[in-house]
Amino acid sequence: MFSFQDRSKILHLLNSYSFDVLVIGGGITGAGIALDAASRGLSVALVDMQDFAGGTSSRSTKLIHGGLRYLKQLEFRLVAEVGKEREIVYENSIHVTTPEKMLLPIYKDGSLGMISTSIGLKLYDFLARVRKSERRKMLSKRETLALVPFLKEEGLLGAGYYVEYKTDDSRLTLEVLKKAVEYKAICLNYARVTDFIYHQNRIAAAKVRDEISGEMITIHATQIINATGPWVDELLKKDVPNQKKEKTLRLTKGIHIVLDQSVLPLEQAIYFDAKDGRMVFAIPREQKIYVGTTDTFYEDDPIHPVAEKEDIEYLLDALKSVFPTLSIGFKDIESTWVGIRPLIYEEKKNPSDISRKDEVWTSPSGLMTIAGGKLTGYRLMSERIVDKIVKKHRFRHAKKCMTKKLPLSGSEGLRSSRFEDFLNKKAMEGAKYGLNFGDAKMLAKMYGTNIDRVFELLGKEKAAETLPKSLYAQLLYSIYQEMAYTPADFFIRRTNLMYFNLALVEQTKDAVIDIMSERIGYSESEKLFYTMQLNQLIHDAKGDGNETGALD
Ligand SMILES: Cc1cc2nc3c(=O)[nH]c(=O)nc-3n(C[C@H](O)[C@H](O)[C@H](O)COP(=O)(O)OP(=O)(O)OC[C@H]3O[C@@H](n4cnc5c(N)ncnc54)[C@H](O)[C@@H]3O)c2cc1C
């Protein structure tokens, strides 16, 4: 049950039963908790007021990274834990997560030294039990320049060369949710919690509005969880008996810019110092390079943050300092996205000094809240939270956590060592459905073992004249198997085309809107609204969504 066609049935189910757990928020945190709880045999409901991953979980730097940052702070236990977790997330989501070589250039006056980096990375390999083929190397100046000839030469001593994992945050969230649904979790997007209902001052249910039909329902649950990321405080305000504020959030904003690989011809990712000593990533992806991020306090509504001129200038300056001969400017930026970090407030701290650790607390009403944390630690964090819930409510029917060895939807039976063989086999099969080798391989990489369902849908349908076959296949799968409802759901959270192929979005948006409208049955006003919404999002992704017209 993960299609727009199931909405009324899902609403009915949510309204009719009392669940063990209700999760509010369908970002990676909420999705992880839903999967952990459902796979242990608990009954689970999850709602999100927007699309799944509509908040921070589609706007991150998209890395499953080890805790190198914690090494600097000498938090060895955390380094070991995050490092091992990175490996678990990778093996359970082979089709969404890919190893990526990362270059760490070292300069005479930079924040890192050759010896300290060499020892640090070696220690990291040991603590995080990094697999042999991915252990760090130290490169000489000559070897570094052979990899990136346009890197600033002055003061360059050499580089560290190690492996991180690149993922797709919104697709990772969706694959977690699809797996949770396999374990009978009932999940619904565009369903907003507006209020709570109490029984003897204990939170007993949430009132939820279906943002599409306007219908109101009530979801009862033994444990209600606030996993609303940047909206944690807003939801806590609705929790009436919760008078004492235990913790508050401090939001910080991080932007990314996307360039064509011809402008910044990097073959591997690079992690380098910005002028203020913060570190910035530049990461290749699908013939593009994305660069990020910034870290500044954010006071506005987190629903729709946009990149401001100063944010973009900061990243362009950082690029200029490390690639002085390339002269990359506003004109080269193809797209941008902005994420809001839900961090726990710490007095007198700068944005980059605030801890990224997750925190969980329970209000007097019994509402449990989770804030902070990273994409990378979602599974472990969920395991700990569900352990707590099982203990608190003495859920005797709950099994032990099994997510350590639970492949996500699309990764069942896949091993990293044989993934390439799998892709080639599926790429050949694509010919039966009129797909060329390259397109079928791209689809197999995106959907993993669910590619068979994509092929099935293509086999049943007549080709659309207005769309390339592979895009049509993605659209059908998104509508019927991934609960996409709006064109933005498709172009942003289901495919990421908005960020990595904006030209294709502009070419195909009218056809996509027509097909979605016909299949889903939009009213005239809905169609108009979603068209305007998509146009606004394209405008913002281009970076001209602010008063200064950043990219003009
Ligand atoms: C710029 C940036 C870069 C990052 N890079 C990385 C990285 O490379 N690697 C990494 O591991 N981590 C990274 N992170 C951190 C990571 O992205 C976040 O920790 C994570 O996505 C937070 O997920 P979440 O589910 O807690 O919040 P969200 O994804 O924001 O989800 C919260 C959800 O709650 C919903 N919601 C809110 N109110 C209601 C309501 N009343 N009713 C129903 N639903 C509601 C929202 O619609 C939203 O979808 C980055 C973060 C940022 C900002």
mmCIF file of C-alpha atoms and ligand atoms in Angstrom, residues 24-30 47-51 54-57 59-63 65 191-193 227-231 235 254 256 293 339-341 372-376, ligand 1:
data_model
loop_
_atom_site.group_PDB
_atom_site.id
_atom_site.type_symbol
_atom_site.label_atom_id
_atom_site.label_comp_id
_atom_site.label_asym_id
_atom_site.label_seq_id
_atom_site.Cartn_x
_atom_site.Cartn_y
_atom_site.Cartn_z
ATOM 1 C CA ILE A 24 5.031 12.119 12.924
ATOM 2 C CA GLY A 25 7.467 13.015 10.150
ATOM 3 C CA GLY A 26 8.484 11.016 7.085
ATOM 4 C CA GLY A 27 12.101 12.148 6.770
ATOM 5 C CA ILE A 28 14.924 9.663 7.302
ATOM 6 C CA THR A 29 14.476 9.760 11.102
ATOM 7 C CA GLY A 30 10.770 8.935 11.050
ATOM 8 C CA VAL A 47 2.340 10.621 8.536
ATOM 9 C CA ASP A 48 4.084 13.548 6.873
ATOM 10 C CA MET A 49 2.493 16.931 6.203
ATOM 11 C CA GLN A 50 4.439 17.221 2.930
ATOM 12 C CA ASP A 51 5.853 14.590 0.652
ATOM 13 C CA GLY A 54 10.087 16.841 1.786
ATOM 14 C CA GLY A 55 12.160 18.463 4.565
ATOM 15 C CA THR A 56 15.875 18.161 5.309
ATOM 16 C CA SER A 57 16.063 14.568 4.098
ATOM 17 C CA ARG A 59 18.392 18.577 0.946
ATOM 18 C CA SER A 60 21.549 17.175 2.549
ATOM 19 C CA THR A 61 25.069 16.741 1.129
ATOM 20 C CA LYS A 62 23.982 13.161 0.370
ATOM 21 C CA LEU A 63 26.922 11.436 2.043
ATOM 22 C CA HIS A 65 30.078 9.510 6.070
ATOM 23 C CA ALA A 191 -1.156 14.247 6.121
ATOM 24 C CA ARG A 192 -0.565 16.952 8.730
ATOM 25 C CA VAL A 193 -0.828 16.587 12.496
ATOM 26 C CA ALA A 227 10.318 13.188 14.327
ATOM 27 C CA THR A 228 9.636 16.438 12.544
ATOM 28 C CA GLY A 229 13.210 17.690 12.080
ATOM 29 C CA PRO A 230 13.213 21.499 11.776
ATOM 30 C CA TRP A 231 9.549 21.543 12.912
ATOM 31 C CA LEU A 235 4.907 20.450 17.080
ATOM 32 C CA GLY A 254 23.326 24.827 4.343
ATOM 33 C CA HIS A 256 24.645 23.502 -2.354
ATOM 34 C CA THR A 293 27.820 23.490 2.098
ATOM 35 C CA GLY A 339 18.783 22.283 3.710
ATOM 36 C CA ILE A 340 17.931 23.272 7.264
ATOM 37 C CA ARG A 341 19.778 21.527 10.102
ATOM 38 C CA GLY A 372 19.629 16.464 15.647
ATOM 39 C CA GLY A 373 21.478 13.522 14.172
ATOM 40 C CA LYS A 374 22.622 12.613 10.686
ATOM 41 C CA LEU A 375 21.435 10.622 7.708
ATOM 42 C CA THR A 376 24.325 8.248 8.357
HETATM 43 C C1 LIG B 1 22.873 21.177 4.387
HETATM 44 C C2 LIG B 1 22.828 19.847 5.077
HETATM 45 C C3 LIG B 1 23.711 18.842 4.708
HETATM 46 C C4 LIG B 1 23.680 17.610 5.352
HETATM 47 N N1 LIG B 1 24.501 16.626 4.913
HETATM 48 C C5 LIG B 1 24.477 15.415 5.499
HETATM 49 C C6 LIG B 1 25.275 14.367 4.993
HETATM 50 O O1 LIG B 1 25.961 14.499 3.984
HETATM 51 N N2 LIG B 1 25.250 13.175 5.642
HETATM 52 C C7 LIG B 1 24.474 12.982 6.754
HETATM 53 O O2 LIG B 1 24.540 11.894 7.316
HETATM 54 N N3 LIG B 1 23.652 13.945 7.226
HETATM 55 C C8 LIG B 1 23.626 15.158 6.618
HETATM 56 N N4 LIG B 1 22.794 16.145 7.062
HETATM 57 C C9 LIG B 1 21.893 15.862 8.183
HETATM 58 C C10 LIG B 1 20.637 15.118 7.712
HETATM 59 O O3 LIG B 1 20.240 15.537 6.442
HETATM 60 C C11 LIG B 1 19.500 15.356 8.700
HETATM 61 O O4 LIG B 1 19.942 15.019 9.996
HETATM 62 C C12 LIG B 1 18.274 14.500 8.395
HETATM 63 O O5 LIG B 1 17.884 14.595 7.051
HETATM 64 C C13 LIG B 1 17.125 14.930 9.294
HETATM 65 O O6 LIG B 1 16.033 14.109 9.009
HETATM 66 P P1 LIG B 1 14.690 14.218 9.825
HETATM 67 O O7 LIG B 1 13.842 13.092 9.402
HETATM 68 O O8 LIG B 1 15.008 14.338 11.265
HETATM 69 O O9 LIG B 1 14.063 15.629 9.383
HETATM 70 P P2 LIG B 1 13.294 15.969 8.021
HETATM 71 O O10 LIG B 1 13.870 15.271 6.877
HETATM 72 O O11 LIG B 1 13.207 17.449 7.916
HETATM 73 O O12 LIG B 1 11.852 15.360 8.247
HETATM 74 C C14 LIG B 1 10.897 15.945 9.103
HETATM 75 C C15 LIG B 1 9.544 15.774 8.447
HETATM 76 O O13 LIG B 1 8.514 16.121 9.381
HETATM 77 C C16 LIG B 1 7.425 16.599 8.637
HETATM 78 N N5 LIG B 1 6.504 17.346 9.521
HETATM 79 C C17 LIG B 1 6.761 18.504 10.163
HETATM 80 N N6 LIG B 1 5.678 18.901 10.874
HETATM 81 C C18 LIG B 1 4.714 17.970 10.672
HETATM 82 C C19 LIG B 1 3.359 17.834 11.116
HETATM 83 N N7 LIG B 1 2.769 18.734 11.901
HETATM 84 N N8 LIG B 1 2.647 16.755 10.692
HETATM 85 C C20 LIG B 1 3.222 15.825 9.888
HETATM 86 N N9 LIG B 1 4.493 15.926 9.430
HETATM 87 C C21 LIG B 1 5.240 16.965 9.816
HETATM 88 C C22 LIG B 1 8.078 17.465 7.571
HETATM 89 O O14 LIG B 1 7.237 17.662 6.481
HETATM 90 C C23 LIG B 1 9.345 16.676 7.240
HETATM 91 O O15 LIG B 1 9.220 15.897 6.067
HETATM 92 C C24 LIG B 1 22.771 17.382 6.415
HETATM 93 C C25 LIG B 1 21.867 18.390 6.773
HETATM 94 C C26 LIG B 1 21.883 19.596 6.107
HETATM 95 C C27 LIG B 1 20.893 20.654 6.452
#
